[in-house]
Amino acid sequence: MADKFSRIGFILAVAGSAVGLGNAWKFPTMVGNNGGSAFIALYLLLTFAIAFIAFLAELAIGRLGETDLVGCFYKLAPKHKRAWSLAGFFSISAILIASFYMVVIGWLVYYIFLSFTGLPATPEASGASFERIISADATSALICFSFVFVIVFFTVSKGIKSGIERLNVFMMPSLFILLCVLFAYSLSMGGGFLKAAEFLFVPDFSKITPHLVLEALGLAFFSLSMGTGTIPTYAASLDERTNLVRSTLSIIFINILIGIMMGLIVFTFIFDAGFDSTQGGPGLIFVSLALLFAKLGVVGQVLAVCFFTALLFAGVTSAVSMIEPFAFYLINKFNITRKSALLIIGVVVYVLGIFCVFSFYKPTSESFSLFGKPIFDILDALTSTLLMPLGALSFSIFVGYVLKKDTLWGLFSGFMSRVGFNVWYFALRYIVPLGIVAIMLYKFKS
Ligand code: PHE
């Protein structure tokens, strides 16, 4: 396959997939509300003990199969090829995620626009402006979603090297520079910054509960884009000599670093303004921060543009990685052009995205709900509680129990010692599946 990532392109593309809206509010909010550095320690432990192990297994599928996800399973399974190739269809969950994820990225576009034209200056107005884009102004929501849709599909239409790699090579360093600007500004805020650092880093081990362990594990999987086929698909376009272990460590490092930087920035602003730090999720970003930027005048406008653009970049690089896996399958399976494959996926994502917008829009919300819940929430729950963990479970069982140990050793021997490999293999067979089943049972219960 000629269309391959360069080594750095691969790291940036996978880091681009990993670093996304999850880092922007899920990670900071969970760290802040759940014991500060005790949570970070727990998250690191789970990332290395479970997510890292499973991540290497996903890379192995792509590297050994060197084709789309369905094709990889078909090629690598010694028996029951057809049955195993069904596991390749977990790449459809990435398509479902893309449809509601891109609606949220659309809200960021709306806020970049507001940053130029005037952000809401009172708490009421700030709450109302967020309400408006979600539930009252479907036209703006649709325009912003369409804008994101075009960028994402245009990028994927250019292929791995001149589309996906190029976008990431531009957006990831830009995201980092924008975050450094915001970080420098937060540092200059002295008191707020110290409070934020204390909030994030002073450990409170009493907050660590079994329930939190599973939350942290779920976050680690979501944040590393696992169980959706993104990692194997990107790995299939990887240069053979790339050090899989070192690249994975770099990706995990970037993911955590950006999560922590986001946390410090967001909470410095929040504390400096005396806002409620326990309010999490989108409200933290779209309501509290937007109000704060409005209060800082022109400086605030510049900061707002930097901030929302940084999040836009983080989101777009993730969204691109959701579309590629299934597109790659359609291209290989039906021998169609990339454009035709994207046309098919595009129709599905666009229609579902419109459904998501309408499921929040007041006048239509009832018709776009299922079981009394907006379609947006249904897609979110279906993917994060069911499809992603099931995907991750099938991938790790496949590598741990179906692939030959010798084949895996052949792949990893250049990057790990024999002892390290044996520990990895043991953890993959016994610890990873248990961890994933525990997350699923827990999520179903709650
Ligand atoms: N990791 C991305 C984030 O943190 C989300 C994602 C999930 C990306 C699945 C690709 C596939 O926002």
XYZ file of N, CA and C in Angstrom, residues 190-432:
729
model
N -1.629 34.050 38.545
C -1.164 33.813 39.917
C -2.104 33.011 40.797
N -2.948 33.733 41.553
C -3.814 33.088 42.549
C -4.683 31.987 41.957
N -5.350 32.321 40.846
C -6.242 31.350 40.201
C -5.477 30.107 39.795
N -4.262 30.332 39.292
C -3.468 29.204 38.817
C -3.085 28.286 39.979
N -2.676 28.921 41.095
C -2.279 28.093 42.247
C -3.454 27.268 42.751
N -4.614 27.921 42.775
C -5.805 27.187 43.229
C -6.107 26.017 42.305
N -5.983 26.292 40.981
C -6.260 25.229 40.009
C -5.281 24.085 40.211
N -3.997 24.438 40.422
C -2.977 23.404 40.587
C -3.287 22.591 41.844
N -3.732 23.288 42.877
C -4.046 22.583 44.123
C -5.238 21.643 43.899
N -6.245 22.187 43.213
C -7.458 21.418 42.933
C -7.138 20.147 42.135
N -6.226 20.305 41.166
C -5.917 19.157 40.307
C -4.882 18.220 40.900
N -3.969 18.764 41.682
C -2.832 17.924 42.059
C -2.755 17.485 43.508
N -3.532 18.112 44.399
C -3.423 17.650 45.785
C -4.253 16.380 45.931
N -3.607 15.266 46.292
C -4.346 14.004 46.292
C -5.327 13.882 47.447
N -6.483 13.326 47.148
C -7.450 13.026 48.194
C -7.875 11.575 47.947
N -7.139 10.657 48.575
C -7.357 9.241 48.279
C -8.715 8.729 48.762
N -9.335 9.508 49.664
C -10.621 9.034 50.177
C -11.688 9.038 49.080
N -11.414 9.802 47.996
C -12.437 9.860 46.935
C -12.362 8.674 45.985
N -11.312 7.878 46.097
C -11.169 6.744 45.176
C -12.069 5.588 45.622
N -13.073 5.306 44.800
C -14.007 4.223 45.115
C -13.969 3.209 43.960
N -14.501 2.006 44.169
C -14.507 1.039 43.056
C -15.210 1.620 41.822
N -16.257 2.371 42.088
C -17.018 2.970 40.995
C -16.132 3.922 40.177
N -15.274 4.659 40.897
C -14.398 5.603 40.215
C -13.343 4.876 39.382
N -12.914 3.712 39.860
C -11.911 2.942 39.129
C -12.469 2.605 37.745
N -13.734 2.201 37.700
C -14.339 1.838 36.422
C -14.575 3.048 35.534
N -14.942 4.174 36.163
C -15.110 5.416 35.389
C -13.785 5.778 34.720
N -12.716 5.669 35.509
C -11.396 6.052 35.007
C -10.969 5.125 33.873
N -11.299 3.851 34.017
C -10.939 2.893 32.977
C -11.728 3.182 31.692
N -13.002 3.480 31.845
C -13.839 3.820 30.687
C -13.274 5.047 29.978
N -12.871 6.027 30.760
C -12.308 7.253 30.194
C -11.006 6.946 29.444
N -10.177 6.065 30.038
C -8.903 5.722 29.392
C -9.156 5.092 28.022
N -10.150 4.215 27.932
C -10.469 3.570 26.653
C -11.023 4.572 25.641
N -11.963 5.412 26.089
C -12.567 6.387 25.172
C -11.493 7.339 24.679
N -10.690 7.791 25.627
C -9.704 8.790 25.304
C -8.638 8.258 24.342
N -8.357 6.962 24.404
C -7.373 6.417 23.458
C -8.052 5.860 22.201
N -9.315 6.222 21.981
C -10.063 5.865 20.754
C -10.132 4.361 20.530
N -10.265 3.581 21.623
C -10.194 2.138 21.447
C -11.543 1.477 21.212
N -11.488 0.304 20.594
C -12.706 -0.474 20.366
C -13.487 -0.034 19.140
N -12.932 0.892 18.342
C -13.683 1.396 17.190
C -12.997 1.096 15.857
N -11.811 0.513 15.921
C -11.115 0.226 14.676
C -10.187 1.332 14.210
N -10.223 2.466 14.891
C -9.345 3.565 14.488
C -7.874 3.169 14.595
N -7.504 2.557 15.722
C -6.084 2.251 15.954
C -5.586 1.178 14.962
N -6.304 0.036 14.816
C -5.824 -0.933 13.822
C -5.771 -0.339 12.415
N -6.763 0.487 12.064
C -6.794 1.031 10.704
C -5.605 1.955 10.459
N -5.311 2.825 11.416
C -4.145 3.692 11.244
C -2.872 2.841 11.231
N -2.847 1.791 12.064
C -1.637 0.966 12.143
C -1.394 0.197 10.845
N -2.476 -0.061 10.085
C -2.325 -0.788 8.828
C -1.558 0.053 7.812
N -1.540 1.373 8.007
C -0.817 2.248 7.075
C 0.488 2.706 7.694
N 1.079 1.827 8.490
C 2.260 2.215 9.242
C 3.502 1.583 8.652
N 4.553 2.358 8.657
C 5.854 1.891 8.217
C 6.299 0.717 9.101
N 6.885 -0.326 8.468
C 7.231 -1.524 9.238
C 8.227 -1.301 10.358
N 9.118 -0.333 10.163
C 10.190 -0.191 11.157
C 9.771 0.621 12.372
N 8.559 1.171 12.357
C 8.155 2.010 13.487
C 8.156 1.216 14.790
N 8.744 1.794 15.811
C 8.770 1.147 17.118
C 7.391 1.288 17.779
N 6.677 0.163 17.823
C 5.281 0.219 18.280
C 5.176 0.633 19.744
N 6.114 0.147 20.558
C 6.016 0.448 21.986
C 6.335 1.913 22.245
N 7.422 2.369 21.628
C 7.794 3.761 21.871
C 6.720 4.721 21.332
N 6.166 4.430 20.155
C 5.122 5.312 19.613
C 3.916 5.351 20.545
N 3.552 4.172 21.073
C 2.388 4.136 21.964
C 2.654 4.985 23.202
N 3.864 4.867 23.743
C 4.175 5.665 24.933
C 4.108 7.159 24.615
N 4.610 7.549 23.433
C 4.548 8.977 23.077
C 3.092 9.435 22.982
N 2.255 8.585 22.367
C 0.851 8.964 22.184
C 0.163 9.121 23.547
N 0.423 8.170 24.439
C -0.199 8.244 25.768
C 0.297 9.487 26.509
N 1.589 9.773 26.355
C 2.159 10.945 27.019
C 1.478 12.227 26.510
N 1.356 12.355 25.189
C 0.727 13.562 24.618
C -0.716 13.683 25.110
N -1.414 12.564 25.125
C -2.820 12.573 25.534
C -2.984 13.064 26.970
N -2.118 12.563 27.852
C -2.233 12.961 29.251
C -1.770 14.403 29.449
N -0.670 14.749 28.778
C -0.153 16.117 28.902
C -1.227 17.129 28.503
N -1.896 16.872 27.377
C -2.897 17.843 26.909
C -4.103 17.869 27.851
N -4.472 16.710 28.382
C -5.565 16.686 29.362
C -5.222 17.545 30.576
N -4.000 17.413 31.065
C -3.611 18.169 32.257
C -3.508 19.667 31.957
N -2.949 19.995 30.774
C -2.874 21.421 30.419
C -4.271 22.027 30.332
N -5.178 21.284 29.694
C -6.569 21.759 29.578
C -7.138 21.997 30.972
N -6.897 21.041 31.861
C -7.421 21.140 33.218
C -6.897 22.382 33.913
N -5.590 22.614 33.805
C -5.015 23.778 34.492
C -5.584 25.073 33.923
N -5.701 25.121 32.595
C -6.214 26.351 31.967
C -7.657 26.613 32.394
N -8.496 25.593 32.210
C -9.920 25.780 32.492
C -10.135 26.175 33.958
N -9.508 25.456 34.881
C -9.787 25.742 36.285
C -9.134 27.035 36.779
N -8.021 27.446 36.156
C -7.454 28.747 36.539
C -8.489 29.837 36.267
N -9.073 29.785 35.066
C -10.079 30.795 34.722
C -11.277 30.701 35.655
N -11.712 29.473 35.891
C -12.908 29.282 36.705
C -12.681 29.804 38.133
N -11.529 29.468 38.715
C -11.271 29.917 40.091
C -11.057 31.412 40.148
N -10.387 31.928 39.128
C -10.115 33.354 39.144
C -11.418 34.149 39.154
N -12.424 33.625 38.491
C -13.699 34.337 38.442
C -14.606 33.943 39.599
N -14.158 33.006 40.409
C -14.977 32.570 41.544
C -16.169 31.725 41.134
N -16.051 31.002 40.010
C -17.167 30.149 39.580
C -17.160 28.806 40.273
N -18.244 28.093 40.065
C -18.413 26.786 40.669
C -17.595 25.737 39.912
N -16.653 25.129 40.630
C -15.767 24.185 39.941
C -16.379 22.803 39.788
N -17.492 22.564 40.478
C -18.042 21.215 40.392
C -18.953 21.045 39.185
N -19.279 22.194 38.559
C -20.103 22.081 37.359
C -19.217 21.516 36.250
N -19.617 20.386 35.672
C -18.718 19.771 34.695
C -19.256 19.877 33.289
N -18.622 19.136 32.405
C -19.127 18.981 31.044
C -19.154 20.250 30.238
N -20.011 20.248 29.216
C -20.049 21.370 28.291
C -20.366 22.701 28.973
N -21.149 22.660 30.048
C -21.516 23.902 30.720
C -20.291 24.666 31.206
N -19.307 23.892 31.649
C -18.066 24.487 32.152
C -17.402 25.324 31.059
N -17.385 24.778 29.861
C -16.693 25.425 28.755
C -17.566 26.489 28.094
N -18.783 26.089 27.725
C -19.590 26.995 26.911
C -20.272 28.087 27.734
N -20.551 27.806 28.998
C -21.236 28.837 29.772
C -20.244 29.636 30.615
N -19.519 28.962 31.506
C -18.643 29.697 32.420
C -17.483 30.370 31.705
N -16.760 29.582 30.890
C -15.586 30.174 30.250
C -15.953 31.271 29.271
N -17.043 31.055 28.538
C -17.449 32.060 27.548
C -17.727 33.396 28.255
N -18.377 33.319 29.410
C -18.704 34.521 30.167
C -17.422 35.221 30.616
N -16.493 34.417 31.065
C -15.235 34.967 31.549
C -14.469 35.683 30.451
N -14.422 35.060 29.287
C -13.720 35.674 28.165
C -14.376 37.022 27.837
N -15.707 37.048 27.914
C -16.426 38.283 27.591
C -16.000 39.383 28.554
N -15.745 39.032 29.798
C -15.393 40.042 30.800
C -13.988 40.592 30.613
N -13.138 39.847 29.900
C -11.745 40.280 29.767
C -11.521 41.204 28.572
N -12.581 41.670 27.953
C -12.448 42.628 26.844
C -11.719 42.032 25.647
N -10.843 42.856 25.042
C -10.174 42.421 23.817
C -9.267 41.217 24.086
N -8.560 41.259 25.240
C -7.702 40.116 25.591
C -8.559 38.854 25.642
N -9.724 38.992 26.243
C -10.642 37.862 26.359
C -11.048 37.345 24.996
N -11.245 38.307 24.071
C -11.640 37.882 22.709
C -10.544 37.034 22.075
N -9.302 37.502 22.250
C -8.175 36.751 21.680
C -8.095 35.374 22.348
N -8.210 35.372 23.695
C -8.143 34.097 24.408
C -9.264 33.165 23.968
N -10.457 33.741 23.777
C -11.603 32.923 23.375
C -11.356 32.276 22.016
N -10.837 33.089 21.077
C -10.577 32.526 19.748
C -9.547 31.402 19.861
N -8.460 31.653 20.648
C -7.423 30.610 20.825
C -8.058 29.360 21.423
N -8.852 29.551 22.462
C -9.391 28.409 23.192
C -10.345 27.575 22.326
N -11.322 28.242 21.730
C -12.302 27.467 20.955
C -11.668 26.875 19.686
N -10.667 27.585 19.134
C -9.985 27.019 17.966
C -9.188 25.781 18.372
N -8.531 25.848 19.540
C -7.769 24.686 20.018
C -8.703 23.478 20.151
N -9.872 23.715 20.737
C -10.820 22.599 20.891
C -11.347 22.124 19.539
N -11.539 23.077 18.624
C -12.001 22.701 17.279
C -10.981 21.764 16.629
N -9.697 22.129 16.737
C -8.644 21.298 16.140
C -8.629 19.918 16.796
N -8.727 19.906 18.130
C -8.712 18.625 18.849
C -9.863 17.749 18.359
N -11.033 18.367 18.186
C -12.224 17.622 17.775
C -12.133 17.132 16.341
N -11.685 18.000 15.431
C -11.657 17.630 14.007
C -10.698 16.463 13.767
N -9.515 16.488 14.411
C -8.568 15.392 14.188
C -9.131 14.070 14.719
N -9.957 14.143 15.765
C -10.601 12.917 16.262
C -11.693 12.459 15.299
N -12.498 13.408 14.817
C -13.609 13.051 13.939
C -13.104 12.380 12.658
N -11.994 12.902 12.130
C -11.415 12.314 10.918
C -11.096 10.839 11.157
N -10.569 10.560 12.348
C -10.163 9.173 12.647
C -11.370 8.258 12.857
N -12.555 8.845 12.992
C -13.750 8.007 13.133
C -14.278 7.564 11.768
N -14.011 8.379 10.752
C -14.559 8.096 9.425
C -13.677 7.119 8.653
N -12.345 7.263 8.791
C -11.417 6.477 7.976
C -11.622 4.956 8.061
N -11.815 4.363 9.276
C -11.871 2.896 9.336
C -12.932 2.271 8.417
N -14.148 2.766 8.470
C -15.192 2.139 7.658
C -15.034 2.497 6.184
N -14.524 3.714 5.940
C -14.292 4.114 4.551
C -13.277 3.160 3.917
N -12.233 2.855 4.652
C -11.173 1.974 4.163
C -11.750 0.585 3.854
N -12.665 0.141 4.694
C -13.310 -1.159 4.457
C -14.110 -1.124 3.154
N -14.946 -0.095 2.990
C -15.789 -0.038 1.783
C -14.931 0.006 0.519
N -13.844 0.785 0.591
C -12.961 0.900 -0.585
C -12.400 -0.472 -0.953
N -11.893 -1.202 0.055
C -11.282 -2.507 -0.228
C -12.288 -3.562 -0.637
N -13.396 -3.576 0.073
C -14.355 -4.659 -0.128
C -15.057 -4.551 -1.480
N -15.525 -3.346 -1.796
C -16.339 -3.210 -3.006
C -15.567 -2.615 -4.180
N -14.249 -2.413 -3.935
C -13.425 -1.896 -4.991
C -13.965 -0.581 -5.563
N -14.413 0.282 -4.682
C -14.957 1.568 -5.134
C -13.939 2.664 -4.805
N -14.155 3.846 -5.346
C -13.200 4.924 -5.078
C -13.443 5.457 -3.672
N -12.434 6.142 -3.162
C -12.538 6.774 -1.840
C -13.744 7.720 -1.815
N -13.927 8.459 -2.908
C -15.029 9.438 -2.946
C -16.381 8.734 -2.822
N -16.545 7.613 -3.556
C -17.836 6.916 -3.477
C -18.070 6.384 -2.068
N -16.994 5.831 -1.454
C -17.145 5.290 -0.106
C -17.575 6.408 0.843
N -16.963 7.576 0.657
C -17.283 8.684 1.568
C -18.679 9.229 1.312
N -19.121 9.091 0.078
C -20.477 9.549 -0.226
C -21.484 8.711 0.575
N -21.252 7.392 0.589
C -22.163 6.504 1.321
C -22.123 6.828 2.820
N -20.902 6.888 3.373
C -20.788 7.161 4.810
C -21.310 8.561 5.128
N -21.001 9.494 4.204
C -21.403 10.881 4.423
C -22.912 11.011 4.579
N -23.661 10.294 3.725
C -25.123 10.393 3.813
C -25.579 9.939 5.200
N -25.022 8.819 5.672
C -25.436 8.290 6.981
C -25.080 9.278 8.095
N -23.822 9.749 8.085
C -23.389 10.647 9.156
C -24.188 11.952 9.122
N -24.427 12.449 7.915
C -25.134 13.734 7.814
C -26.574 13.609 8.312
N -27.223 12.538 7.882
C -28.618 12.352 8.315
C -28.679 12.166 9.837
N -27.794 11.321 10.360
C -27.807 11.113 11.814
C -27.474 12.409 12.563
N -26.524 13.166 11.998
C -26.152 14.447 12.624
C -27.363 15.386 12.673
N -28.117 15.437 11.568
C -29.320 16.294 11.537
C -30.321 15.803 12.588
N -30.459 14.485 12.685
C -31.358 13.931 13.715
C -30.909 14.398 15.105
N -29.596 14.369 15.313
C -29.073 14.781 16.632
C -29.411 16.243 16.911
N -29.208 17.093 15.900
C -29.525 18.510 16.092
C -31.017 18.653 16.420
N -31.870 17.981 15.635
C -33.316 18.098 15.862
C -33.751 17.469 17.192
N -32.946 16.538 17.683
C -33.363 15.894 18.938
C -33.159 16.829 20.122
N -32.377 17.900 19.927
C -32.224 18.915 20.992
C -33.079 20.152 20.729
N -33.449 20.328 19.469
C -34.209 21.524 19.080
C -35.637 21.394 19.625
N -36.035 22.389 20.454
C -37.309 22.286 21.175
C -38.506 21.842 20.331
N -38.791 22.576 19.215
C -40.011 22.223 18.474
C -40.021 20.799 17.912
N -38.838 20.201 17.702
C -38.842 18.866 17.084
C -38.337 17.778 18.023
N -37.953 18.181 19.242
C -37.239 17.217 20.087
C -38.044 15.936 20.340
N -39.366 16.094 20.453
C -40.137 14.884 20.761
C -40.113 13.862 19.631
N -40.227 14.373 18.399
C -40.235 13.438 17.270
C -38.880 12.799 17.048
N -37.823 13.438 17.547
C -36.491 12.859 17.352
C -35.948 12.237 18.634
N -36.862 11.651 19.385
C -36.443 10.950 20.596
C -36.845 9.496 20.482
N -36.078 8.649 21.174
C -36.438 7.232 21.251
C -36.480 6.876 22.727
N -37.459 6.146 23.145
C -37.626 5.776 24.558
C -37.525 7.011 25.462
N -38.063 8.131 24.989
C -38.067 9.345 25.805
C -36.712 10.043 25.898
N -35.760 9.582 25.114
C -34.432 10.233 25.168
C -34.065 10.774 23.802
N -33.399 11.950 23.766
C -32.967 12.491 22.476
C -32.059 11.501 21.747
N -32.166 11.475 20.415
C -31.337 10.551 19.633
C -29.854 10.782 19.917
N -29.506 12.039 20.144
C -28.125 12.371 20.491
C -27.665 11.503 21.681
N -28.456 11.498 22.738
C -28.071 10.736 23.949
C -28.070 9.237 23.702
N -29.017 8.791 22.852
C -29.094 7.354 22.565
C -27.815 6.901 21.854
N -27.402 7.700 20.860
C -26.185 7.325 20.118
C -24.968 7.341 21.039
N -24.923 8.335 21.907
C -23.814 8.444 22.847
C -23.784 7.212 23.764
N -24.927 6.874 24.326
C -24.973 5.746 25.266
C -24.694 4.421 24.555
N -25.313 4.257 23.375
C -25.129 3.006 22.632
C -23.651 2.756 22.320
N -22.957 3.810 21.917
C -21.556 3.617 21.547
C -20.676 3.478 22.783
N -20.828 4.386 23.762
C -19.844 4.334 24.850
C -20.128 3.225 25.863
N -21.400 2.832 26.033
C -21.620 1.766 27.022
C -21.638 0.380 26.395
N -21.938 0.295 25.107
C -22.059 -1.032 24.527
C -21.026 -1.319 23.435
N -21.088 -0.534 22.363
C -20.280 -0.903 21.203
C -18.775 -0.771 21.415
N -18.345 0.352 22.020
C -16.892 0.516 22.202
C -16.295 -0.558 23.116
N -16.895 -0.816 24.297
C -16.320 -1.876 25.137
C -16.379 -3.244 24.466
N -17.479 -3.540 23.753
C -17.564 -4.837 23.073
C -16.488 -4.965 21.999
N -16.272 -3.870 21.289
C -15.224 -3.863 20.267
C -13.874 -4.128 20.915
N -13.581 -3.382 21.975
C -12.278 -3.528 22.638
C -12.114 -4.957 23.161
N -13.210 -5.517 23.667
C -13.149 -6.886 24.195
C -12.852 -7.882 23.067
N -13.561 -7.757 21.948
C -13.315 -8.705 20.854
C -11.883 -8.580 20.338
N -11.396 -7.333 20.219
C -10.035 -7.166 19.679
C -9.015 -7.824 20.610
N -9.196 -7.635 21.927
C -8.160 -8.176 22.815
C -8.270 -9.699 22.916
N -9.495 -10.229 22.857
C -9.622 -11.697 22.891
C -9.023 -12.307 21.619
N -9.252 -11.635 20.519
C -8.715 -12.139 19.258
C -7.178 -12.229 19.308
N -6.574 -11.141 19.765
C -5.104 -11.140 19.795
C -4.587 -12.088 20.883
N -5.258 -12.097 22.025
C -4.780 -12.904 23.150
C -5.033 -14.397 22.984
N -6.137 -14.783 22.311
C -6.494 -16.200 22.266
C -6.493 -16.816 20.872
N -6.631 -15.986 19.840
C -6.728 -16.574 18.506
C -5.402 -16.485 17.741
N -4.758 -15.328 17.835
C -3.475 -15.207 17.131
C -2.424 -16.058 17.840
N -1.421 -16.513 17.073
C -0.372 -17.349 17.677
C 0.605 -16.476 18.459
N 1.037 -17.025 19.587
C 1.967 -16.267 20.423
C 3.268 -15.966 19.657
N 3.706 -16.925 18.854
C 4.952 -16.733 18.103
C 4.843 -15.596 17.090
N 3.659 -15.504 16.465
C 3.467 -14.433 15.485
C 3.593 -13.080 16.196
N 3.001 -13.001 17.379
C 3.045 -11.738 18.116
C 4.474 -11.432 18.552
N 5.174 -12.473 18.986
C 6.571 -12.265 19.395
C 7.380 -11.773 18.204
N 7.085 -12.307 17.032
C 7.776 -11.860 15.822
C 7.557 -10.369 15.594
N 6.364 -9.906 15.893
C 6.052 -8.488 15.682
C 6.711 -7.593 16.734
N 6.672 -8.057 17.989
C 7.116 -7.174 19.079
C 8.568 -7.378 19.513
N 9.223 -8.457 19.036
C 10.545 -8.785 19.595
C 11.551 -7.637 19.456
N 11.397 -6.837 18.411
C 12.338 -5.725 18.252
C 12.131 -4.619 19.275
N 10.977 -4.621 19.937
C 10.642 -3.466 20.790
C 10.496 -3.810 22.270
N 10.546 -5.106 22.616
C 10.400 -5.474 24.033
C 11.319 -6.655 24.336
N 11.613 -6.814 25.634
C 12.383 -7.989 26.042
C 11.416 -9.179 26.092
N 11.960 -10.390 26.165
C 11.094 -11.572 26.236
C 10.229 -11.523 27.496
N 10.836 -11.085 28.605
C 10.065 -11.029 29.855
C 8.928 -10.011 29.721
N 9.284 -8.847 29.180
C 8.267 -7.807 28.994
C 7.130 -8.338 28.129
N 7.483 -9.062 27.074
C 6.480 -9.610 26.168
C 5.566 -10.589 26.908
N 6.178 -11.456 27.733
C 5.366 -12.434 28.467
C 4.396 -11.754 29.438
N 4.875 -10.685 30.067
C 3.994 -9.954 30.994
C 2.836 -9.347 30.206
N 3.159 -8.731 29.057
C 2.133 -8.123 28.208
C 1.096 -9.184 27.788
N 1.598 -10.337 27.353
C 0.715 -11.390 26.845
C -0.206 -11.909 27.954
N 0.366 -12.070 29.138
C -0.437 -12.532 30.264
C -1.534 -11.503 30.581
N -1.123 -10.227 30.673
C -2.086 -9.168 31.010
C -3.182 -9.097 29.948
N -2.795 -9.292 28.682
C -3.771 -9.210 27.597
C -4.811 -10.330 27.714
N -4.347 -11.508 28.109
C -5.279 -12.642 28.181
C -6.160 -12.611 29.416
N -5.623 -12.137 30.518
C -6.393 -12.255 31.756
C -6.891 -10.937 32.336
N -6.031 -9.895 32.315
C -6.447 -8.662 33.009
C -7.356 -7.801 32.129
N -6.966 -7.636 30.853
C -7.731 -6.735 29.976
C -9.203 -7.171 29.835
